Coordinates of C-alpha atoms (C1' of nucleotides) in Angstrom, one line a residue:
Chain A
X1 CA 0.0 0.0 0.0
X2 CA 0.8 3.7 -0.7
X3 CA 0.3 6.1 1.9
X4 CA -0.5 8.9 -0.1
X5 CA -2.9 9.1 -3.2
X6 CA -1.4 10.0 -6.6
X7 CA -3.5 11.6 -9.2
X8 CA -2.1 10.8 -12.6
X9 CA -3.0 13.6 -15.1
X10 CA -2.5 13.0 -18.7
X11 CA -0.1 15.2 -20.4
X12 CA 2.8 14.4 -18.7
X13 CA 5.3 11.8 -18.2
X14 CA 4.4 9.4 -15.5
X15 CA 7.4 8.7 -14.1
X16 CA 7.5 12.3 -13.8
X17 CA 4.6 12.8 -11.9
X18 CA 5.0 10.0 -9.7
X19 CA 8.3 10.9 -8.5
X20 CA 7.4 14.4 -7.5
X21 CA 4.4 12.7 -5.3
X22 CA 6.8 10.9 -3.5
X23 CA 8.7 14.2 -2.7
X24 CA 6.1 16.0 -2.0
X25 CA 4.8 13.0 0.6
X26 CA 8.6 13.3 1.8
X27 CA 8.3 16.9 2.5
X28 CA 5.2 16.8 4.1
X29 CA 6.6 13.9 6.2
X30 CA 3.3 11.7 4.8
X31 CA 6.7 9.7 4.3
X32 CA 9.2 9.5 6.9
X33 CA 12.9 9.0 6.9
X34 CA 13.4 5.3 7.9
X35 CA 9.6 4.1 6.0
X36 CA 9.5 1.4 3.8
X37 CA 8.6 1.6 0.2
X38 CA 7.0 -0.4 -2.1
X39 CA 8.9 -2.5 -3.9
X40 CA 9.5 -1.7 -7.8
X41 CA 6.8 -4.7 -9.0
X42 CA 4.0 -3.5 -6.2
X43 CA 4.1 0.0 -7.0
X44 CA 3.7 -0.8 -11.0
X45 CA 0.3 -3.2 -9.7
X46 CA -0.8 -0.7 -7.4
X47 CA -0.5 2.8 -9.7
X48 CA -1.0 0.9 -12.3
X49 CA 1.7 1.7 -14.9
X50 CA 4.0 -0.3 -16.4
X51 CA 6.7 -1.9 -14.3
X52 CA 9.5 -0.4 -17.0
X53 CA 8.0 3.2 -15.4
X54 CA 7.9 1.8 -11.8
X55 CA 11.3 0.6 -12.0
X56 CA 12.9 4.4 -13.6
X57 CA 11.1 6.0 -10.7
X58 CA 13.2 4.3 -7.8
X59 CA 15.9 4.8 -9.7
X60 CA 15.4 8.6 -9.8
X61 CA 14.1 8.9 -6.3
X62 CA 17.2 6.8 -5.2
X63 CA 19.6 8.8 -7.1
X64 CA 18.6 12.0 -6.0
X65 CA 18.8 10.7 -2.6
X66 CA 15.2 10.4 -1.5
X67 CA 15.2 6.6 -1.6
X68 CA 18.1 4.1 -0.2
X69 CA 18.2 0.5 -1.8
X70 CA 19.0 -2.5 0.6
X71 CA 19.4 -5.2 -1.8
X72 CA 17.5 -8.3 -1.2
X73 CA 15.1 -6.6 1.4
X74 CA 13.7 -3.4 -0.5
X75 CA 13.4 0.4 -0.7
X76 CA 13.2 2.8 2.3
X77 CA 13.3 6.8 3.1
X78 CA 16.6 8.3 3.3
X79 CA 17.5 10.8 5.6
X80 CA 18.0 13.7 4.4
X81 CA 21.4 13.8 3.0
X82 CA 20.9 16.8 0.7
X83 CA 23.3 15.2 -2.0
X84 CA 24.0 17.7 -4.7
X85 CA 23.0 20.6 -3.2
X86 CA 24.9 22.7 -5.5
X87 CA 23.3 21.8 -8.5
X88 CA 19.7 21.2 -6.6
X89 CA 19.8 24.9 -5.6
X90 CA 20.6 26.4 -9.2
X91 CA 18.0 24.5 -10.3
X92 CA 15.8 25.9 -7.4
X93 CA 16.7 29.2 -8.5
X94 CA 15.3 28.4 -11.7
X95 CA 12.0 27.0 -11.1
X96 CA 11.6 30.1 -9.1
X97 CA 12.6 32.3 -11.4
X98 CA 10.3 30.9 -14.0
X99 CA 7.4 31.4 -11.3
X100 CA 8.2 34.8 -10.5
X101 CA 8.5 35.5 -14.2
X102 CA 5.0 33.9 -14.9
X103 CA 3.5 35.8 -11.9
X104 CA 5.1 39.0 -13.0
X105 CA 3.2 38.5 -16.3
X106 CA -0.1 37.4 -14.6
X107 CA 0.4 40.7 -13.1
X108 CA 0.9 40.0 -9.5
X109 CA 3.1 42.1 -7.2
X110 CA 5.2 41.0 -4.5
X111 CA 2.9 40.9 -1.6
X112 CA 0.4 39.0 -4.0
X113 CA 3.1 36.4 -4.7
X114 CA 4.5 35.9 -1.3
X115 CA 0.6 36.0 -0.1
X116 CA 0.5 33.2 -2.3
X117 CA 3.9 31.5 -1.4
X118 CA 2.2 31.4 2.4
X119 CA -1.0 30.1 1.1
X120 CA 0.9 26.5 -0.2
X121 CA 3.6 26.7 2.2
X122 CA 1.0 26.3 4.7
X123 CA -0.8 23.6 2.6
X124 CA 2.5 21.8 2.6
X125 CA 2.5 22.0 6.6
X126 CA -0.2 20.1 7.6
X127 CA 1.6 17.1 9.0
X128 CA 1.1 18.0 12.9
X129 CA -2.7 16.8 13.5
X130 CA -2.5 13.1 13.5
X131 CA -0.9 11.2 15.4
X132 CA 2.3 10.6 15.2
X133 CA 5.0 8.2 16.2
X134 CA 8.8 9.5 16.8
X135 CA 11.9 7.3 17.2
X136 CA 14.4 9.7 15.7
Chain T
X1 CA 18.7 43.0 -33.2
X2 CA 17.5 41.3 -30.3
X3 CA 17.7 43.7 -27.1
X4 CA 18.6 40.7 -24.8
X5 CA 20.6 37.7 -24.8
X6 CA 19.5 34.2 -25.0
X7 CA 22.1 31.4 -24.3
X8 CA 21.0 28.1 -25.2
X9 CA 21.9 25.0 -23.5
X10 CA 21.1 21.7 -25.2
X11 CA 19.2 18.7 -24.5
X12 CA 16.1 21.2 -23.9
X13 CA 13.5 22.5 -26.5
X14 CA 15.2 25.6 -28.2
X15 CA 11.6 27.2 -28.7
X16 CA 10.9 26.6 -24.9
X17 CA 13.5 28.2 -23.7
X18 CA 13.5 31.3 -26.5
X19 CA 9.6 31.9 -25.3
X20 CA 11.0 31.6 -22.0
X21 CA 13.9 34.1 -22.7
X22 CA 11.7 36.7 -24.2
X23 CA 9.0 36.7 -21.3
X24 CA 11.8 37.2 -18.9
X25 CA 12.7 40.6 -20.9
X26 CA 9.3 41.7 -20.6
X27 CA 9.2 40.9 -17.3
X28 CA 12.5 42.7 -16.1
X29 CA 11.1 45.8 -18.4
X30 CA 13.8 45.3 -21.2
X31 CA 11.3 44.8 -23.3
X32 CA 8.4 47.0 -23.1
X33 CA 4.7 46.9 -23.9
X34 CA 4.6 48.8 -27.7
X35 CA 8.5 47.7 -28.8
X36 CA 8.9 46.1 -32.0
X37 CA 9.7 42.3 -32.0
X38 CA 12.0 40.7 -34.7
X39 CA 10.2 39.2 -37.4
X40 CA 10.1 35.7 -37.7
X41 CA 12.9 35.4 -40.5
X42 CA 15.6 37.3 -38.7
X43 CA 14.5 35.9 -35.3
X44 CA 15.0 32.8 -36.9
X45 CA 18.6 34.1 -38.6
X46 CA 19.6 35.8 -35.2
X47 CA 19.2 33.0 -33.3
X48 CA 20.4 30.4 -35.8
X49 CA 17.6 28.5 -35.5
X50 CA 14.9 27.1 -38.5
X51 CA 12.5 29.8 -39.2
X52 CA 9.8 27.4 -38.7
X53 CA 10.8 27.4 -35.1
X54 CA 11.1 31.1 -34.9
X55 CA 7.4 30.9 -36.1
X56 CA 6.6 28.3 -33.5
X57 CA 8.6 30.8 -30.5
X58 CA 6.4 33.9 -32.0
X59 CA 2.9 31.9 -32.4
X60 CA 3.4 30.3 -28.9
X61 CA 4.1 33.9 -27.3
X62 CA 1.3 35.5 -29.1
X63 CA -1.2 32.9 -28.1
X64 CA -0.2 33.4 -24.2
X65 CA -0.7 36.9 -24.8
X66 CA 2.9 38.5 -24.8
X67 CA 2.8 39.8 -28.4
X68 CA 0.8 40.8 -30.5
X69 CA 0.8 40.5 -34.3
X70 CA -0.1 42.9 -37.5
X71 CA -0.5 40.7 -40.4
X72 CA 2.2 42.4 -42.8
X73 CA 3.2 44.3 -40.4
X74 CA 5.2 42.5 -38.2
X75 CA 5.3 41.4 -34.2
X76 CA 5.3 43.9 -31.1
X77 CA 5.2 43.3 -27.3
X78 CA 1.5 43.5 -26.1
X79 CA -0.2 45.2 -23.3
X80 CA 0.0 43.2 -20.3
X81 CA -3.9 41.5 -21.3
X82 CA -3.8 39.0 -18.2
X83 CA -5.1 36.3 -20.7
X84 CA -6.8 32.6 -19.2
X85 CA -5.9 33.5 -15.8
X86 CA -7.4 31.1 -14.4
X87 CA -5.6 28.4 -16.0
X88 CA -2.5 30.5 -15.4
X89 CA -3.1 31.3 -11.9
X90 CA -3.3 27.2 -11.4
X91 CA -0.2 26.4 -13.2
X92 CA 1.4 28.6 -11.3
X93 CA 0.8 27.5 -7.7
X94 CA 1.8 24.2 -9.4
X95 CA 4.7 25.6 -10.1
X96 CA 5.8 27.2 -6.7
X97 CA 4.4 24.0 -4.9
X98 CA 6.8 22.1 -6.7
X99 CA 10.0 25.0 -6.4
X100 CA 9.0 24.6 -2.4
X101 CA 9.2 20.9 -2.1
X102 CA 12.2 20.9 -3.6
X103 CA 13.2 23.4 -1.3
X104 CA 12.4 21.7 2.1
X105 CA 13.8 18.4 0.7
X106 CA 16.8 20.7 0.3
X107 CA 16.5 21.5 3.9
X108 CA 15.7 25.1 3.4
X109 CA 13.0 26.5 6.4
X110 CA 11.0 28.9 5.3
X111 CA 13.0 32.1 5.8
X112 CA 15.9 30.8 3.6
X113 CA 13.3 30.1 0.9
X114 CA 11.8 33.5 1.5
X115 CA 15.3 35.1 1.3
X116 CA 16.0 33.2 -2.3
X117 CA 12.8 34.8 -3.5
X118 CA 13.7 37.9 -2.4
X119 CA 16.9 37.8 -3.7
X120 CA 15.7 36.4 -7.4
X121 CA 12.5 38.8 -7.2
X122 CA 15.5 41.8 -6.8
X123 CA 17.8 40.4 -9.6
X124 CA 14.3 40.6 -12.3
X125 CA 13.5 44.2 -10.9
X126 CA 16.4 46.3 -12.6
X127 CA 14.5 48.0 -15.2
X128 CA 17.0 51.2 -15.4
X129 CA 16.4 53.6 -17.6
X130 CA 19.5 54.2 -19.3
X131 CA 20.8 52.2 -21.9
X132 CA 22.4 48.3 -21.4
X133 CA 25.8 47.8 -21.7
X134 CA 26.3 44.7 -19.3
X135 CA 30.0 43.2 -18.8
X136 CA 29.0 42.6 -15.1
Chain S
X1 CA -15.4 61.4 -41.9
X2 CA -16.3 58.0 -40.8
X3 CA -19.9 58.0 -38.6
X4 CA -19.2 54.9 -36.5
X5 CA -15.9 53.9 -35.1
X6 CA -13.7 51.0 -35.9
X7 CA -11.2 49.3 -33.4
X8 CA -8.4 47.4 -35.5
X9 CA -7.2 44.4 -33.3
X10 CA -4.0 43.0 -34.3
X11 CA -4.1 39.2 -35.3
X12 CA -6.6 39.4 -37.9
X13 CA -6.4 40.9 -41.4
X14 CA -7.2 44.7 -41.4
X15 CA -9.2 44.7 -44.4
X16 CA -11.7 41.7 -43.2
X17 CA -12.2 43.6 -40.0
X18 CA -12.6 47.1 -41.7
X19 CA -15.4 45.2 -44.1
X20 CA -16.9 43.8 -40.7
X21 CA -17.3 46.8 -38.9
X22 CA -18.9 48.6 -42.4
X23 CA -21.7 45.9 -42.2
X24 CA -22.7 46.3 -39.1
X25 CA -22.8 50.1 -39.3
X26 CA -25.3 49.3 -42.4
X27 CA -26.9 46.4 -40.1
X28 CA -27.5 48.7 -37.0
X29 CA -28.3 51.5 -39.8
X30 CA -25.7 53.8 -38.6
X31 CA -25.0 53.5 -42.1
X32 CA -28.1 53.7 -44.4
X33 CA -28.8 52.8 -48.1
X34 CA -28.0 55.9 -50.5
X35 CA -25.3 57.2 -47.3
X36 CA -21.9 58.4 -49.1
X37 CA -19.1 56.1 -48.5
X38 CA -15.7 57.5 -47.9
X39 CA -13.6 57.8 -51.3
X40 CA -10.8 55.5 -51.2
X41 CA -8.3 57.9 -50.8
X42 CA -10.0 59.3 -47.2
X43 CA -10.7 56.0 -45.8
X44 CA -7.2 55.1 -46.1
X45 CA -6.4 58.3 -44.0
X46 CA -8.6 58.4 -42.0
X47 CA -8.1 54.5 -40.9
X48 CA -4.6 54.9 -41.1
X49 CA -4.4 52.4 -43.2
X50 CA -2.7 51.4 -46.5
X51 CA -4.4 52.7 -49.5
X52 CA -3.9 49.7 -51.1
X53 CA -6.2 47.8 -48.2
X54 CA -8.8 50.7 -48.3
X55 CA -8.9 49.9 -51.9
X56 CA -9.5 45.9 -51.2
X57 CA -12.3 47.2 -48.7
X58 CA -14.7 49.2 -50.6
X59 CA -13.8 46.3 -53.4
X60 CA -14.6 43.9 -51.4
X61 CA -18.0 45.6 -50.0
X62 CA -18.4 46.8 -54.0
X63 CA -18.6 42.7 -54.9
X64 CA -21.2 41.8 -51.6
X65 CA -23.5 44.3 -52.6
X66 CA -23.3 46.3 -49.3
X67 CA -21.9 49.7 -51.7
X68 CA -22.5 50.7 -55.0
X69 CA -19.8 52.7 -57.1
X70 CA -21.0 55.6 -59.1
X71 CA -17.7 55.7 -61.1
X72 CA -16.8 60.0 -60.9
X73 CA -18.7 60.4 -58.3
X74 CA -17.7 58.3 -55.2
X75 CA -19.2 55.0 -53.6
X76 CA -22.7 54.9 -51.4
X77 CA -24.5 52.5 -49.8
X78 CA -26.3 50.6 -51.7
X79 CA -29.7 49.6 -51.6
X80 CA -30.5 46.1 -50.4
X81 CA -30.5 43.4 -52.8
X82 CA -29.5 40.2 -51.1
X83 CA -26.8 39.5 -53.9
X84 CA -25.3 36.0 -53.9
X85 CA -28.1 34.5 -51.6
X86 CA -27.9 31.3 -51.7
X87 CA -24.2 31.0 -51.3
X88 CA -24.6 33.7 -48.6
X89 CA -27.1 31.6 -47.1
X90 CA -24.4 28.7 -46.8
X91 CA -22.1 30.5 -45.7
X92 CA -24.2 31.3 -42.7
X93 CA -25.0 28.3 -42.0
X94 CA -21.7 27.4 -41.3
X95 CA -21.3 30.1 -39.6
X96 CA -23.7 29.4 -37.1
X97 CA -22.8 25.6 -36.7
X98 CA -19.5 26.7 -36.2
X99 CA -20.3 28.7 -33.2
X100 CA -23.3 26.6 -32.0
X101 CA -19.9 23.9 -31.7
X102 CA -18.3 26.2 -29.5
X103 CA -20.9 27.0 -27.4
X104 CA -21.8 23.5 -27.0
X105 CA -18.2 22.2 -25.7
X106 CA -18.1 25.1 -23.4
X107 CA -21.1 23.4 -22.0
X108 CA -24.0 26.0 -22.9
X109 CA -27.5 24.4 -23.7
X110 CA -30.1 25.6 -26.1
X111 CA -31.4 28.1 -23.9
X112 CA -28.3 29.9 -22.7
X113 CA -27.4 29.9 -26.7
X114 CA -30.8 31.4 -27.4
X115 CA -30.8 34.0 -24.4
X116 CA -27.0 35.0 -25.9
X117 CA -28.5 35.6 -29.3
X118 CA -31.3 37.6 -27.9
X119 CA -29.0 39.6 -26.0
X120 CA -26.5 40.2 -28.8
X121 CA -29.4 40.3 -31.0
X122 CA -30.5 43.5 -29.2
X123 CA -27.5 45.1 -29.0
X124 CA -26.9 45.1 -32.6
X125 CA -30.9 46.7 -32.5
X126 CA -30.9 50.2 -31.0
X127 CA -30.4 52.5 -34.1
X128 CA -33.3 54.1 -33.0
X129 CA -32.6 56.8 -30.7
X130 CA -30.6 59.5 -31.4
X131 CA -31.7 62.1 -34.3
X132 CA -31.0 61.3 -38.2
X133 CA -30.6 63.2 -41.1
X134 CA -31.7 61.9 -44.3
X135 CA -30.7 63.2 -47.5
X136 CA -31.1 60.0 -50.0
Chain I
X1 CA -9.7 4.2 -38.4
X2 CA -11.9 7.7 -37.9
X3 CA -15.1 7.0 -37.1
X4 CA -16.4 10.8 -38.9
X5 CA -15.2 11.7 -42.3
X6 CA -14.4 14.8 -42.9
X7 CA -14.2 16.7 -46.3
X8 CA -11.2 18.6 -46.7
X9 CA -12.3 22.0 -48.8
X10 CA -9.3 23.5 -50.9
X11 CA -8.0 26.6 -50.2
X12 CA -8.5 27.0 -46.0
X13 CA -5.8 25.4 -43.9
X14 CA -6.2 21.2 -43.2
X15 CA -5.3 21.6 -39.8
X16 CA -7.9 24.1 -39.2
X17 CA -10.6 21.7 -40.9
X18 CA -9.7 18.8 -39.2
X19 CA -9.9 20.3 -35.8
X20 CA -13.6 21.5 -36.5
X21 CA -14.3 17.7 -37.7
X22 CA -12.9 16.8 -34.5
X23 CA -15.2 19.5 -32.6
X24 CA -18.2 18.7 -34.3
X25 CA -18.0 14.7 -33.6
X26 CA -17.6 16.0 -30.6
X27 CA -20.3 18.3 -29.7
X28 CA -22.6 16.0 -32.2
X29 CA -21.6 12.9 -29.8
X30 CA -19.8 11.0 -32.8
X31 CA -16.9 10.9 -30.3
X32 CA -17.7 10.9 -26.9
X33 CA -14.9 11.4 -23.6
X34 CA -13.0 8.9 -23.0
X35 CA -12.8 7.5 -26.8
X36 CA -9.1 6.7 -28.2
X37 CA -8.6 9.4 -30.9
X38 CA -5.5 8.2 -33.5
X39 CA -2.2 8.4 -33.0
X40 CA -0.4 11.1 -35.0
X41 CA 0.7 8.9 -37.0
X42 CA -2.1 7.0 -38.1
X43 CA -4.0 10.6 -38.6
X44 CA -1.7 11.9 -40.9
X45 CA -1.6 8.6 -43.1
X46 CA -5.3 8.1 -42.9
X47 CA -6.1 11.7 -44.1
X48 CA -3.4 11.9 -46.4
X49 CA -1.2 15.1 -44.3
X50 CA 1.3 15.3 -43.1
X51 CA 2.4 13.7 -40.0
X52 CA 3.6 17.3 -39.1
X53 CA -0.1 18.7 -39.7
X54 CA -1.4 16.0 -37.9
X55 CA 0.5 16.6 -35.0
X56 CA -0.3 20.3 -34.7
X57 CA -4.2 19.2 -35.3
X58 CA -3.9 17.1 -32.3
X59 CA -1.6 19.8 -30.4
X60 CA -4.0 22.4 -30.8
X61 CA -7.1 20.0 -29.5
X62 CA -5.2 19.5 -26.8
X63 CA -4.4 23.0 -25.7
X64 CA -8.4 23.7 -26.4
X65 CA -9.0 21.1 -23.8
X66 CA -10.8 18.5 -26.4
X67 CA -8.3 15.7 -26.4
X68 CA -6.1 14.4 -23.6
X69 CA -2.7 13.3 -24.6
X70 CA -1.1 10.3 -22.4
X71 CA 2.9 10.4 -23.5
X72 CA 3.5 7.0 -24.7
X73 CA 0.4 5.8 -24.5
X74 CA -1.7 7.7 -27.1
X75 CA -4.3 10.3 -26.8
X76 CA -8.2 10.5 -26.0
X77 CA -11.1 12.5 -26.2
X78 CA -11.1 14.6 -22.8
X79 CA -14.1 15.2 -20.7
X80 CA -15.4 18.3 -20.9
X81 CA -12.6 20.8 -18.7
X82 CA -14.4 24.1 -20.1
X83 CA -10.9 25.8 -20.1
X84 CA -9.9 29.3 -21.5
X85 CA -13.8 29.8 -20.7
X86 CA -13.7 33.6 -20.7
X87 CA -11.7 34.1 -24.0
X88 CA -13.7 31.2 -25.6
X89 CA -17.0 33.3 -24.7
X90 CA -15.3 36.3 -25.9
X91 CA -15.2 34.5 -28.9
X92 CA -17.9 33.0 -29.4
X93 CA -20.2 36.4 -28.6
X94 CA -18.1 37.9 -31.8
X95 CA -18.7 35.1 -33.9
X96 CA -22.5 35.1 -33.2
X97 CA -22.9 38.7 -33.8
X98 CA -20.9 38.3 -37.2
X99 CA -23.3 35.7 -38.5
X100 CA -26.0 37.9 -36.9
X101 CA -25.0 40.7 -39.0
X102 CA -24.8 38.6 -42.2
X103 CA -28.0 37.3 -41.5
X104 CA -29.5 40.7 -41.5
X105 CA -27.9 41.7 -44.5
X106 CA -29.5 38.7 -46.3
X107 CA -32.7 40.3 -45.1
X108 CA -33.4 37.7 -42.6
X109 CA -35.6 39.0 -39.4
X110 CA -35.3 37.4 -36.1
X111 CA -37.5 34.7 -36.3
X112 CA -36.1 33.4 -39.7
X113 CA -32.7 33.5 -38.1
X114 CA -33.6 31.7 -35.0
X115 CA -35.4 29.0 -37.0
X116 CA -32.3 28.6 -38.8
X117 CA -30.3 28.3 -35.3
X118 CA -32.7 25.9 -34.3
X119 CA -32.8 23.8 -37.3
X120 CA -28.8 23.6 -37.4
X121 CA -29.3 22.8 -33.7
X122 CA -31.8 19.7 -34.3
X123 CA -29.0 18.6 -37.4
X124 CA -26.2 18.4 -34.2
X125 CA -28.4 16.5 -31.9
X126 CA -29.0 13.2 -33.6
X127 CA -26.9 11.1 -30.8
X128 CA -28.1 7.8 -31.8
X129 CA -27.2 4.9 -30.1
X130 CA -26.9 2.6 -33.1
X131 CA -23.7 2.7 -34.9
X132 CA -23.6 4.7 -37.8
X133 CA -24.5 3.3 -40.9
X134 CA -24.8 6.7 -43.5
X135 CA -26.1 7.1 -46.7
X136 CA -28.4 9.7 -46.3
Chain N
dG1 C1' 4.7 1.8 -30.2
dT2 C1' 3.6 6.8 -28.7
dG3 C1' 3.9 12.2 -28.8
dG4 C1' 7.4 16.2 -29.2
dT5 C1' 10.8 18.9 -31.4
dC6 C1' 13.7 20.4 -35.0
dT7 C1' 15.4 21.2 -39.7
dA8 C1' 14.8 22.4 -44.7
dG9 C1' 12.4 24.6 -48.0
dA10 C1' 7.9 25.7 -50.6
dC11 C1' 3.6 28.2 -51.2
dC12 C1' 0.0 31.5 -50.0
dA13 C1' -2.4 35.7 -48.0
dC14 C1' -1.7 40.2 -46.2
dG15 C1' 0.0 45.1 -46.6
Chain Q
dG1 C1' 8.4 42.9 -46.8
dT2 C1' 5.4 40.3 -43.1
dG3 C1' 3.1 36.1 -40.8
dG4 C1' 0.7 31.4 -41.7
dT5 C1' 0.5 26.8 -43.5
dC6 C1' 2.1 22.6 -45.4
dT7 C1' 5.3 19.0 -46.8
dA8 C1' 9.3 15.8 -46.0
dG9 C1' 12.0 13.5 -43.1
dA10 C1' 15.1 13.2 -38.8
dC11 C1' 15.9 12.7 -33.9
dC12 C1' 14.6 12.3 -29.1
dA13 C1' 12.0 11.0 -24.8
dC14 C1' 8.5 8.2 -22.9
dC15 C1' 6.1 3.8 -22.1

DNA sequence: GTGGTCTAGACCACG
DNA sequence: GTGGTCTAGACCACC
């Protein structure tokens, strides 16, 4: 089972789309440093996309650090080793950049972006209300 | 002439990036509402690129609303029209959800992430008047 | 002078648009049969506009019927006589399936169609009001 | 195979034509959400264009919201997203009033006209169940 | 297999 | 001169 719900939308690659679910269930700690994850044939069954896909999604989410492989037992959440931070943050910059750009032309000032930056930051919070088990 | 440089880096759609290059000049006010855009022949000699792309850069810009075209006349930057906002507006918290994830999983708190936008919303504001010469 | 005001948009053909906007000034009967038409040489000023496309225009409105040319005098509207009807009448046809398409996959039913017609119908009606002078 | 045919008339661009087709089997029901729609390829060879035409056809349903485009997979008629609905009304008041206009220069009164709209209306309805057999 | 992008060059309509 | 469309065929990423 997958502990978070994944809405494929059509237009863009799967692989894609799944992967930045997974961060996003990382960064609202839906996922949890230490969790297990499915392995590469039960996430293909259960999203139902072909295994080829399920497989190059671990791959990514392992490489950029997210995932960590124990061969012969499975997938779990890294810690957060903030692996190529360097590069990560220029491309940060960019995909901010291109936001602020795209809000510029919508035709949005600053307070209406960062007004808007707080609105999904705070959506991104929400991780407090349930209970919670901690073994850090 | 083009009033503003566009480097391209490969393995990424050169018309992507060009539409993306040009609404970053409007945005930083280097190019204004009323200038005259190059035509789609010597955008397309300029940049070295087919003219059948330049047309694609030029018909993709216009359709968003950036330009606006005289038939047999030529291209110009449009008033700021605020077209399919809505659609807009969505892709754009889209956009900064995903900048933010990537952020956090970074380990950036929220005032570090404010600070970056800060920082990139200064860099897009210097709309100086005087002529650019930049060899920064 | 011109009595009824024409706003080019860019993106479409001047002359089309210039040809539109005489119609429905003969439609609304801002523009009434036996009415002087501009000479092509005035329209083109006036409309800032190549000669050349003022030219196309009363040409084009010559060939629909909508003006008549009295040749050393100048062009006037002409009386009504529903030139070309049966091709005109096809023409409108698919004109009206064209947009009853649109309005269908924006999810409008026969009613809100019809109550959109009336309205536009009945802003296209009121040429009653203000004074006239006749001198046909 | 297409399950519509579509007449291409000379002199109006292909892609433009086909992408009505596609809108009318639409609206008419012909091809209803959730329907596989060709692939590119397959388009272009069965309608004799290019693959290149076929691909902006299918680009351009897709950016008007009537197809949905899974990469890899193929693409499908969309359910109805109503996107763009301010321009598209925008658009589709002008269009009404130009065939509006036309239809009062062919000396039609109201209730000719709206007899018309209705009878074009009845000739999009026919949704039958059956499939389609025609030699009408 | 699919869609997406790019190049190369032709033709047309508009002004 | 301008933009717009089409053809022909290549390359890539995705699944």
């Amino acid at each position: 089972m997958i502990p978070f719900d994944i809405q494929l939308r059509p237009g863009r690659p799967v692989s894609e789309q799944v992967v930045f679910a997974v961060k996003r269930a990382v960064a609202k700690g839906v996922l949890r440093p230490g969790d297990a994850f499915p392995s590469v044939r039960s996430l293909g069954k259960d999203l139902r996309i072909n295994p080829n896909t399920a497989q190059k999604i671990v791959a990514a989410l392992t490489q950029e650090g997210v995932l960590e492989i124990e061969p012969g037992i499975g997938a779990r959440v890294a810690n957060p080793r903030h692996t190529h931070v360097a590069e990560k943050e220029q491309r940060l910059r960019e995909q901010l950049e291109v936001a602020l750009i795209e809000a510029r032309l919508l035709g949005m000032d600053s307070e209406r972006i960062r007004a808007l930056m707080d609105e999904i930051s705070q959506n991104l919070n929400p991780e407090e209300d349930h209970d919670r088990n901690s073994e850090d």
